[in-house]
XYZ file of C-alpha atoms in Angstrom:
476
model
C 182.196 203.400 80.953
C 181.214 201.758 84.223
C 181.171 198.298 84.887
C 177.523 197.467 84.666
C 178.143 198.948 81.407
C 180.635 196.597 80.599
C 178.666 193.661 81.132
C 175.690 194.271 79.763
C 177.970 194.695 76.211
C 179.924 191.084 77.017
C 176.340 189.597 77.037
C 174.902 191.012 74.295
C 177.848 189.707 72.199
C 178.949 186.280 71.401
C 182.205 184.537 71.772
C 182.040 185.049 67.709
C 181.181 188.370 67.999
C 177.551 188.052 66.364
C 174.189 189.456 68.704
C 173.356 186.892 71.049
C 169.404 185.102 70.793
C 167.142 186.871 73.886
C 167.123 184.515 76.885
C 163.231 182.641 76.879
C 161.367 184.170 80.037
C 160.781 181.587 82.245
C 156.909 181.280 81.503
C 157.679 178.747 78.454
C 158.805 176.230 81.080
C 155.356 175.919 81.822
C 153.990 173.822 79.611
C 155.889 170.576 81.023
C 154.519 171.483 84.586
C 150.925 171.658 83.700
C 151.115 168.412 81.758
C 152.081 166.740 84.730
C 149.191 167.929 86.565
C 146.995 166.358 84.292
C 148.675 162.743 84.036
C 148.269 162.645 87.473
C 144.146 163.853 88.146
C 143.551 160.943 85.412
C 145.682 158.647 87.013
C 143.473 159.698 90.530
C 140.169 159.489 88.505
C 140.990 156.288 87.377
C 142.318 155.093 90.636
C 139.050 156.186 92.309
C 136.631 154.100 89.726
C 138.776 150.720 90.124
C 138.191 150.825 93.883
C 134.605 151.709 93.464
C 134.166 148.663 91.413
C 136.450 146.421 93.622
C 134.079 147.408 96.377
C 131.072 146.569 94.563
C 132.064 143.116 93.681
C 132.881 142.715 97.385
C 129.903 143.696 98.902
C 128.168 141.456 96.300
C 130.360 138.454 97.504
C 129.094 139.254 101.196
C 125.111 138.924 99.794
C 125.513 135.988 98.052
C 127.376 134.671 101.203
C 124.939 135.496 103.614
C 122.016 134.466 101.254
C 123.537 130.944 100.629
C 123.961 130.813 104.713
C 120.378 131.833 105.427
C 119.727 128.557 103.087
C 121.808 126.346 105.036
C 120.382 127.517 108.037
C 116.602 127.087 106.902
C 117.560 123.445 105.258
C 119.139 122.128 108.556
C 116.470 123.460 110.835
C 113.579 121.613 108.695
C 115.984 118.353 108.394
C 115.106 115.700 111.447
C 117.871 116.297 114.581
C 120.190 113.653 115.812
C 117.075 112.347 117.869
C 115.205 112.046 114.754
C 112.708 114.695 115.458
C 111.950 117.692 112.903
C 112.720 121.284 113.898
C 109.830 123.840 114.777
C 110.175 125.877 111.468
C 108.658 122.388 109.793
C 105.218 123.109 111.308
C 105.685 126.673 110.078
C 106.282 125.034 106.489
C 104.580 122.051 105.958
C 105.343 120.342 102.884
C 102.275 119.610 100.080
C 100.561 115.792 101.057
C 100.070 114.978 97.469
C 102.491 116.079 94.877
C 101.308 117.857 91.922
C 101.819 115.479 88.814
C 103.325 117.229 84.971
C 100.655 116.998 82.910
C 102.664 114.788 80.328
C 99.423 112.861 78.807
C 96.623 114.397 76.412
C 92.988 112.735 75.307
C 92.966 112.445 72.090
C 89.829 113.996 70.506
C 89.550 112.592 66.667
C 88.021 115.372 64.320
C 84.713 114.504 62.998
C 85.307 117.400 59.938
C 81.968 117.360 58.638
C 78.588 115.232 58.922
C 79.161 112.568 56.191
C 82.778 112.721 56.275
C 84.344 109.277 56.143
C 88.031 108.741 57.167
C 89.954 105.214 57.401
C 91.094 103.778 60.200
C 93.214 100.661 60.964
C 91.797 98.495 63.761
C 92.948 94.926 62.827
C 95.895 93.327 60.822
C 95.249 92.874 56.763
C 92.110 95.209 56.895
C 90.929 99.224 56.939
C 87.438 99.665 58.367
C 85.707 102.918 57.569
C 84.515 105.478 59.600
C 81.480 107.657 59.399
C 81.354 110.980 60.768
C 76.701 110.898 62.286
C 77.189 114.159 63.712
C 79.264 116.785 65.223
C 77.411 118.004 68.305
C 78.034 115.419 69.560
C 80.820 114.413 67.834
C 79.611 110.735 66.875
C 80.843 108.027 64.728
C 80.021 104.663 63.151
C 81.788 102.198 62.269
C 80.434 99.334 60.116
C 82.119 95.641 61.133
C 83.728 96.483 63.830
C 82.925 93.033 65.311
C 82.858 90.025 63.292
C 79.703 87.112 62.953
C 81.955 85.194 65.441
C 82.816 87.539 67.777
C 79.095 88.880 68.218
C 78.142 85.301 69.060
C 80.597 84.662 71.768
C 79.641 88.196 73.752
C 75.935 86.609 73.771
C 77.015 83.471 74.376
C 78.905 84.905 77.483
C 76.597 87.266 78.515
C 73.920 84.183 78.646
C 76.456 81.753 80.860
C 77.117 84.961 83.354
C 73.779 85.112 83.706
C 71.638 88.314 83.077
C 69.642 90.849 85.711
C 66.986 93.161 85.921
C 68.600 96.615 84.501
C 65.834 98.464 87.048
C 63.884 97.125 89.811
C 60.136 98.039 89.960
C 58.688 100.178 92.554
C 59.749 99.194 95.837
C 58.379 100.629 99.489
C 60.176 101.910 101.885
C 59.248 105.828 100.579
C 58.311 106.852 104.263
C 61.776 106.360 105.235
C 63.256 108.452 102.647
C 60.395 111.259 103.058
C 61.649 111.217 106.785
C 65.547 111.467 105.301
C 64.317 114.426 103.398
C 64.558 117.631 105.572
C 63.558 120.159 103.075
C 60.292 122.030 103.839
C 57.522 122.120 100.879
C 58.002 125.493 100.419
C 61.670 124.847 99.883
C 60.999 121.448 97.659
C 58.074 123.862 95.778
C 61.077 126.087 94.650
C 63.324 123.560 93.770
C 61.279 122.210 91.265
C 59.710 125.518 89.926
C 62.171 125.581 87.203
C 61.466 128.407 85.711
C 60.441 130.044 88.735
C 56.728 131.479 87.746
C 55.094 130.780 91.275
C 53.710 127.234 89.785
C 54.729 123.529 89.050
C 53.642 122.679 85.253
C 53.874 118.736 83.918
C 57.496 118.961 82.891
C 58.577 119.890 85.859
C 57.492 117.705 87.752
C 58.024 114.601 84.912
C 61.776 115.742 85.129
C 62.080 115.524 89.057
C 59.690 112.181 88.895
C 62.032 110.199 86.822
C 65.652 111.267 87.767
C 64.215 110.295 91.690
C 61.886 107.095 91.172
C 63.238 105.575 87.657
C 59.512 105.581 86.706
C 58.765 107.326 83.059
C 55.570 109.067 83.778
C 53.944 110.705 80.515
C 51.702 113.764 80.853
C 48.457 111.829 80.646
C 49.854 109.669 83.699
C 50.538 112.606 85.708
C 47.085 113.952 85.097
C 45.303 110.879 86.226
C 47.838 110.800 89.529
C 46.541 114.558 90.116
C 42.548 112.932 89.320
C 43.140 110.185 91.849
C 44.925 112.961 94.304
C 42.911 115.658 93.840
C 45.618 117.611 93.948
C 44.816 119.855 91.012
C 41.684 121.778 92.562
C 40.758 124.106 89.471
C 41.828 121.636 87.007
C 44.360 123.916 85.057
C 47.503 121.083 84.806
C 48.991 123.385 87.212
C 50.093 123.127 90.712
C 50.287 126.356 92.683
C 51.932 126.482 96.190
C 49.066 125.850 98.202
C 47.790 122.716 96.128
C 51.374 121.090 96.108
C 51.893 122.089 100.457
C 48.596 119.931 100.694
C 50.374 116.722 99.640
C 52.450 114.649 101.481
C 56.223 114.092 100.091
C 55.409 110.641 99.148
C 51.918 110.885 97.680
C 53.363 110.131 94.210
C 54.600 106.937 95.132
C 51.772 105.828 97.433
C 49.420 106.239 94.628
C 51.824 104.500 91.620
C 52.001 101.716 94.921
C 48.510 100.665 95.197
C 48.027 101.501 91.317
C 50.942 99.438 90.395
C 53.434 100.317 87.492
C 54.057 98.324 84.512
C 57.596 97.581 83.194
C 56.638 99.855 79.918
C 56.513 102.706 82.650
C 59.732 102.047 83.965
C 63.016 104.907 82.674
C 64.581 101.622 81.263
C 63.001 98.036 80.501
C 65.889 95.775 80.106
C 68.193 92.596 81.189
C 72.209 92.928 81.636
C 75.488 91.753 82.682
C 79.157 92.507 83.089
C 81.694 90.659 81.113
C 85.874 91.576 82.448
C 87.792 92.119 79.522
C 91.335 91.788 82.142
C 94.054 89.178 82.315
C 92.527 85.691 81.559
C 89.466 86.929 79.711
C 88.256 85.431 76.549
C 90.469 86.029 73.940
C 87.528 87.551 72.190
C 86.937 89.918 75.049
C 90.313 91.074 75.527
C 90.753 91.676 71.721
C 87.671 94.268 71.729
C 89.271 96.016 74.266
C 92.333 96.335 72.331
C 90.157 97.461 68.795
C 88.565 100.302 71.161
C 91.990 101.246 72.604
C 92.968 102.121 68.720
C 89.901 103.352 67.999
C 89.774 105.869 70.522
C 93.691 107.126 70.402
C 93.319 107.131 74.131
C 96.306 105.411 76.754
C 95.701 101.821 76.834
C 96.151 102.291 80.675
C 93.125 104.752 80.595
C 90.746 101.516 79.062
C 92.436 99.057 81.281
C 91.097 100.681 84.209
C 87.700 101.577 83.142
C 84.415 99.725 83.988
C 83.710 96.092 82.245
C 82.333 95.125 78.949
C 78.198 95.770 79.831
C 75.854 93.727 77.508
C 72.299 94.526 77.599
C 69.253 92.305 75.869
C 65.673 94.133 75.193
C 62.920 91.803 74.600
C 59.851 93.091 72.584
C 58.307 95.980 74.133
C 62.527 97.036 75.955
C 63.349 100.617 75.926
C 65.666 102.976 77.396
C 63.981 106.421 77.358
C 66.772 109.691 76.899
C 69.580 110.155 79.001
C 73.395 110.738 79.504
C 75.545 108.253 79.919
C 77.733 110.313 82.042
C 76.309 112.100 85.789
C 78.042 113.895 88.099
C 79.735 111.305 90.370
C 80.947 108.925 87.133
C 82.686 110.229 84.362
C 82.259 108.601 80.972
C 84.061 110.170 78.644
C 83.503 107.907 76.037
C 80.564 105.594 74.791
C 81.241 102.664 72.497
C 78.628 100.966 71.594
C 78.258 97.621 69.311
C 75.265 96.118 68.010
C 75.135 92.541 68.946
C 72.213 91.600 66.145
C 70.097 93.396 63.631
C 67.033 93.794 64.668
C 63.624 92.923 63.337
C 61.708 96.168 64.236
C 62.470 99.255 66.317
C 65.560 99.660 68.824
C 66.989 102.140 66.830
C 69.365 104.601 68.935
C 68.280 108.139 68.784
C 69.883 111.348 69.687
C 66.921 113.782 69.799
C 68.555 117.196 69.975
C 72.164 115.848 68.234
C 73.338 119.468 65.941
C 70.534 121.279 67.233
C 71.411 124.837 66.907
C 70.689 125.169 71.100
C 70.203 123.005 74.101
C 67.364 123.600 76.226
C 65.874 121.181 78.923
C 62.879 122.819 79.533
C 62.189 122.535 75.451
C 62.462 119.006 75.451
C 58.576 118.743 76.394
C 56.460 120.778 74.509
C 52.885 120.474 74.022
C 52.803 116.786 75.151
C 55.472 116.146 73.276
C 58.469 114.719 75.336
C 61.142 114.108 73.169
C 63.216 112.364 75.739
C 60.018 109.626 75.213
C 61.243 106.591 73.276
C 58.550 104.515 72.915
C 56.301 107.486 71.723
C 58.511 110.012 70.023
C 61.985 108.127 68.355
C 60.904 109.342 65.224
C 60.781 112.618 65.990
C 64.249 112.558 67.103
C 67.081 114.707 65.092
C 69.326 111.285 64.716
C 68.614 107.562 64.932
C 70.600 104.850 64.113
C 69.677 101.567 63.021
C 70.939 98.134 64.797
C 73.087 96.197 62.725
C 75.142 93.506 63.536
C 78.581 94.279 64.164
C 78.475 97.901 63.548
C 80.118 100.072 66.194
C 78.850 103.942 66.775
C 81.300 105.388 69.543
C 80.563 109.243 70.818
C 82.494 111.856 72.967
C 80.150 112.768 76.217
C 82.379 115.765 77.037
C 83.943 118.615 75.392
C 88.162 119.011 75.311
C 88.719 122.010 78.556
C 91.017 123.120 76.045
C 94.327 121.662 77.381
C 94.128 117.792 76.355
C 91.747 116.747 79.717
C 87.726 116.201 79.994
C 85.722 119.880 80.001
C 82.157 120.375 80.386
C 79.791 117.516 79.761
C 77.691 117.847 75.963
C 74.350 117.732 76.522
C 73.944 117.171 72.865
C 74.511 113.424 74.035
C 71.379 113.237 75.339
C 70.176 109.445 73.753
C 67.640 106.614 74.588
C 66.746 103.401 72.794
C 63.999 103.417 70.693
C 61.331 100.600 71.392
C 61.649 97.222 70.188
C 58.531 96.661 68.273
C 59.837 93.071 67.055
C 62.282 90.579 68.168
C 65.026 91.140 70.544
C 68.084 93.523 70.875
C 71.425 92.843 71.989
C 73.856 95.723 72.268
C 77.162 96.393 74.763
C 78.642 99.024 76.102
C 82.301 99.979 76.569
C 82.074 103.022 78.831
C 85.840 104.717 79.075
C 86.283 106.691 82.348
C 88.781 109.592 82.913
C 88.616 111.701 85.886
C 88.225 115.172 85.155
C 90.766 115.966 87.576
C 94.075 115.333 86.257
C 96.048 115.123 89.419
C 93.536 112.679 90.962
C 93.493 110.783 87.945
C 97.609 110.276 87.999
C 97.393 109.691 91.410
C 95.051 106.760 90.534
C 97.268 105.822 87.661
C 100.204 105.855 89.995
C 98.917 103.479 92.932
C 97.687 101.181 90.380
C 101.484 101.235 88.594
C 102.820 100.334 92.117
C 100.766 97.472 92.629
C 102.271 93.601 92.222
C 102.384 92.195 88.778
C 100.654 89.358 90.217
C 97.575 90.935 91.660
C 94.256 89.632 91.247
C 92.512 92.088 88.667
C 89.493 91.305 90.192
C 90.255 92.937 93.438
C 91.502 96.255 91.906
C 88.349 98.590 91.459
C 87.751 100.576 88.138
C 88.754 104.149 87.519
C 84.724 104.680 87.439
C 84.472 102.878 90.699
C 87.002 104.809 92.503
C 84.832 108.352 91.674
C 81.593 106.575 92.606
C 81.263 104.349 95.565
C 78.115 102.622 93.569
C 79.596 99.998 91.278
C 78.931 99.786 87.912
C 76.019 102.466 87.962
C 73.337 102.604 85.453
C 72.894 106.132 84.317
């Protein structure tokens, strides 16, 4: 036996002479190797994510660093230097003149429900008055005893002390000058007041344009007898054609009514008035209607305190005020109250002639020599009248809501005029509240009058109606 021989038996047996176990190849060592691999590629992965996300958080550092400088910069450069003198980029952004005001205040619109429908409302201490829904387009409401015996007596009595004017002058001269002011061409004037466009000038058109420029309430049959005397109307047919209107002169109309002369029945209104202040140191009377109408109308009290003065108007026999709106395009009243002073004996009623008409249509106010808009001819064939009585209120909206709490588009379902008085005399006034429709203009107003002294005269500060129209006080 050799050596190697030898060996191999001493390791095949054991020191207790048993077989010895076979010696483990060295691949099962492998296991613990490979399992270090692996702790260490997650440990790498993970390594490689946490500086990822360290790097995004600083890189979003640096932005909102250099963003917050680039404010700083821009801020300092628009404030004034140590010489007190802005920086260029100030012209380049130039801050608003007027700032733009929250709209934080709503009108009020009261809901008139239904025609008939009477609701209560609280006006004075101890009582309920009642209130009547008239119509809905426009929404219009009366209110019976509104003003007491004693408090209708003392607006007459005041109205009467003031003093009372002319509500419209006559006729005056002086036409040539405005027909020189007027540099329109008669083709261009012909188209203006071809309303409907059809090449010729029928009686309503030119009625319309005659009474919103001269205040004089011409009726069909006067028109005809102007065109007689003018011989304007060659063949006769009530119609003016291009050719027959270029032949007149601009003021032909009011030469003739000149050397014709108008009565006072002719004029748009035939009335006396005044204006009674309703501010600090009033009457007590007057101050306390302005306070009723403030609850009445759910409106701002600083909205009434800065609209136009209590107006109080007295018709004679024979007074009129032929259709209209109170409100026009350069005065905005929102709001007509309007109290009955007295009852009267006959006539005066106030009528609405188109009020829930299904549509509105100018033209279709005169039709067949029937002018609706006519009060001393055609109250009765008016939609709506109402009947003076003393102390009885009727208060109407003359614009719609814009659907955001402010003034929209005027209702020309207001359209109304004062029926003729036949007998006796009329006394009515007229609280007129004015809102701008521009809100921001409107709380500008609000905001120079809030900054005014507690102490200044009333008298000096103009009405919210005066500040939209230069004209004080207008008579629409």
């Amino acid at each position: 036996m050799t050596d190697n021989q030898e060996n191999t038996d001493a390791e095949d047996a054991s020191p207790s002479g048993s077989p010895t176990l076979p010696l483990r190849p060295p691949c099962d060592r492998l296991p613990c190797h490979k399992s270090s691999v692996c702790s260490r590629s997650y440990f790498v992965v993970v390594m490689v994510f946490f500086h990822v996300y360290i790097i995004n958080v600083i890189a979003l550092l640096f932005y909102v660093h250099y963003s917050s400088g680039q404010e700083d910069a821009s801020s300092s450069s628009d404030a004034p230097t140590g010489g007190g003198q802005p920086q260029r980029s100030e012209a380049r952004r130039p801050s608003p003149s007027k700032p733009d005001f929250v709209r934080d205040v709503s009108l009020t619109r009261i809901e008139g429900i239904r025609v008939g429908h009477v609701q209560k409302v609280s006006l004075v201490p101890g009582r309920v008055h009642e209130m009547k829904t008239l119509s809905l387009k426009p929404l219009l409401f009366e209110i019976p005893g509104f003003l007491s015996e004693d408090e209708c007596r003392v607006v007459m009595q005041l109205a009467q002390l003031k003093g009372l004017m002319e509500s419209q002058l006559m006729v005056q001269e002086g036409q040539e000058e405005l027909a020189k002011e007027l540099d329109l061409s008669p083709e261009e004037i012909f188209n203006l007041l071809d309303i409907n466009q059809d090449g010729q000038l029928q009686l309503h058109e030119i009625l319309t344009h005659s009474r919103v420029r001269d205040g004089i309430w011409l009726t069909p049959e006067n028109l005809r007898e102007i065109y007689d005397g003018l011989k304007a109307d060659k063949d006769g047919d009530g119609l003016l054609s291009q050719e027959e209107f270029r032949l007149l002169s601009s003021d032909a109309f009011q030469r003739f009514l000149l050397e014709r002369g108008v009565k006072r029945s002719q004029l748009v209104r035939n009335s006396r008035h005044t204006w009674l202040y309703q501010g600090k140191g009033a009457h007590r009377v007057l101050q306390e209607i302005k306070e009723r109408v403030t609850r009445l109308t759910r409106l701002p009290a600083a909205l009434v305190d800065l609209s136009e003065p209590l107006q109080v108007v007295r018709y004679e026999e024979g007074g009129h005020y032929h259709a209209h709106h109170d409100s026009g395009p350069t005065s905005c009243r929102y709001i007509t109250v309007l109290f009955y002073l007295n009852s009267v004996d006959g006539g005066g009623e106030t009528a609405f002639p188109v009020a829930d008409n299904r549509t509105y249509d100018e033209v279709s106010l005169i039709q067949n020599d029937v002018d609706l808009m006519d009060t001393r001819r055609n109250c009765d064939k008016s939609n709506l009248r109402v009947k003076p009585t003393k102390g009885m209120a009727v208060f109407w909206y003359n614009y719609l809501s814009d659907g955001r709490g402010w003034v929209g588009e005027q209702d020309e379902y207001a359209l109304h005029g004062g029926c003729v008085v036949t007998r006796g005399t009329k006394w009515v006034a007229n609280k007129w509240i004015n809102v701008d429709p521009d809100y921001q203009r409107q709380a500008r107003y609000q905001q120079l009058v809030s900054q005014l002294p507690d102490d200044e005269n009333d008298d000096d500060l103009p009405s919210n109606a005066d500040v939209q129209n230069p004209s004080i006080h207008q008579d629409l």
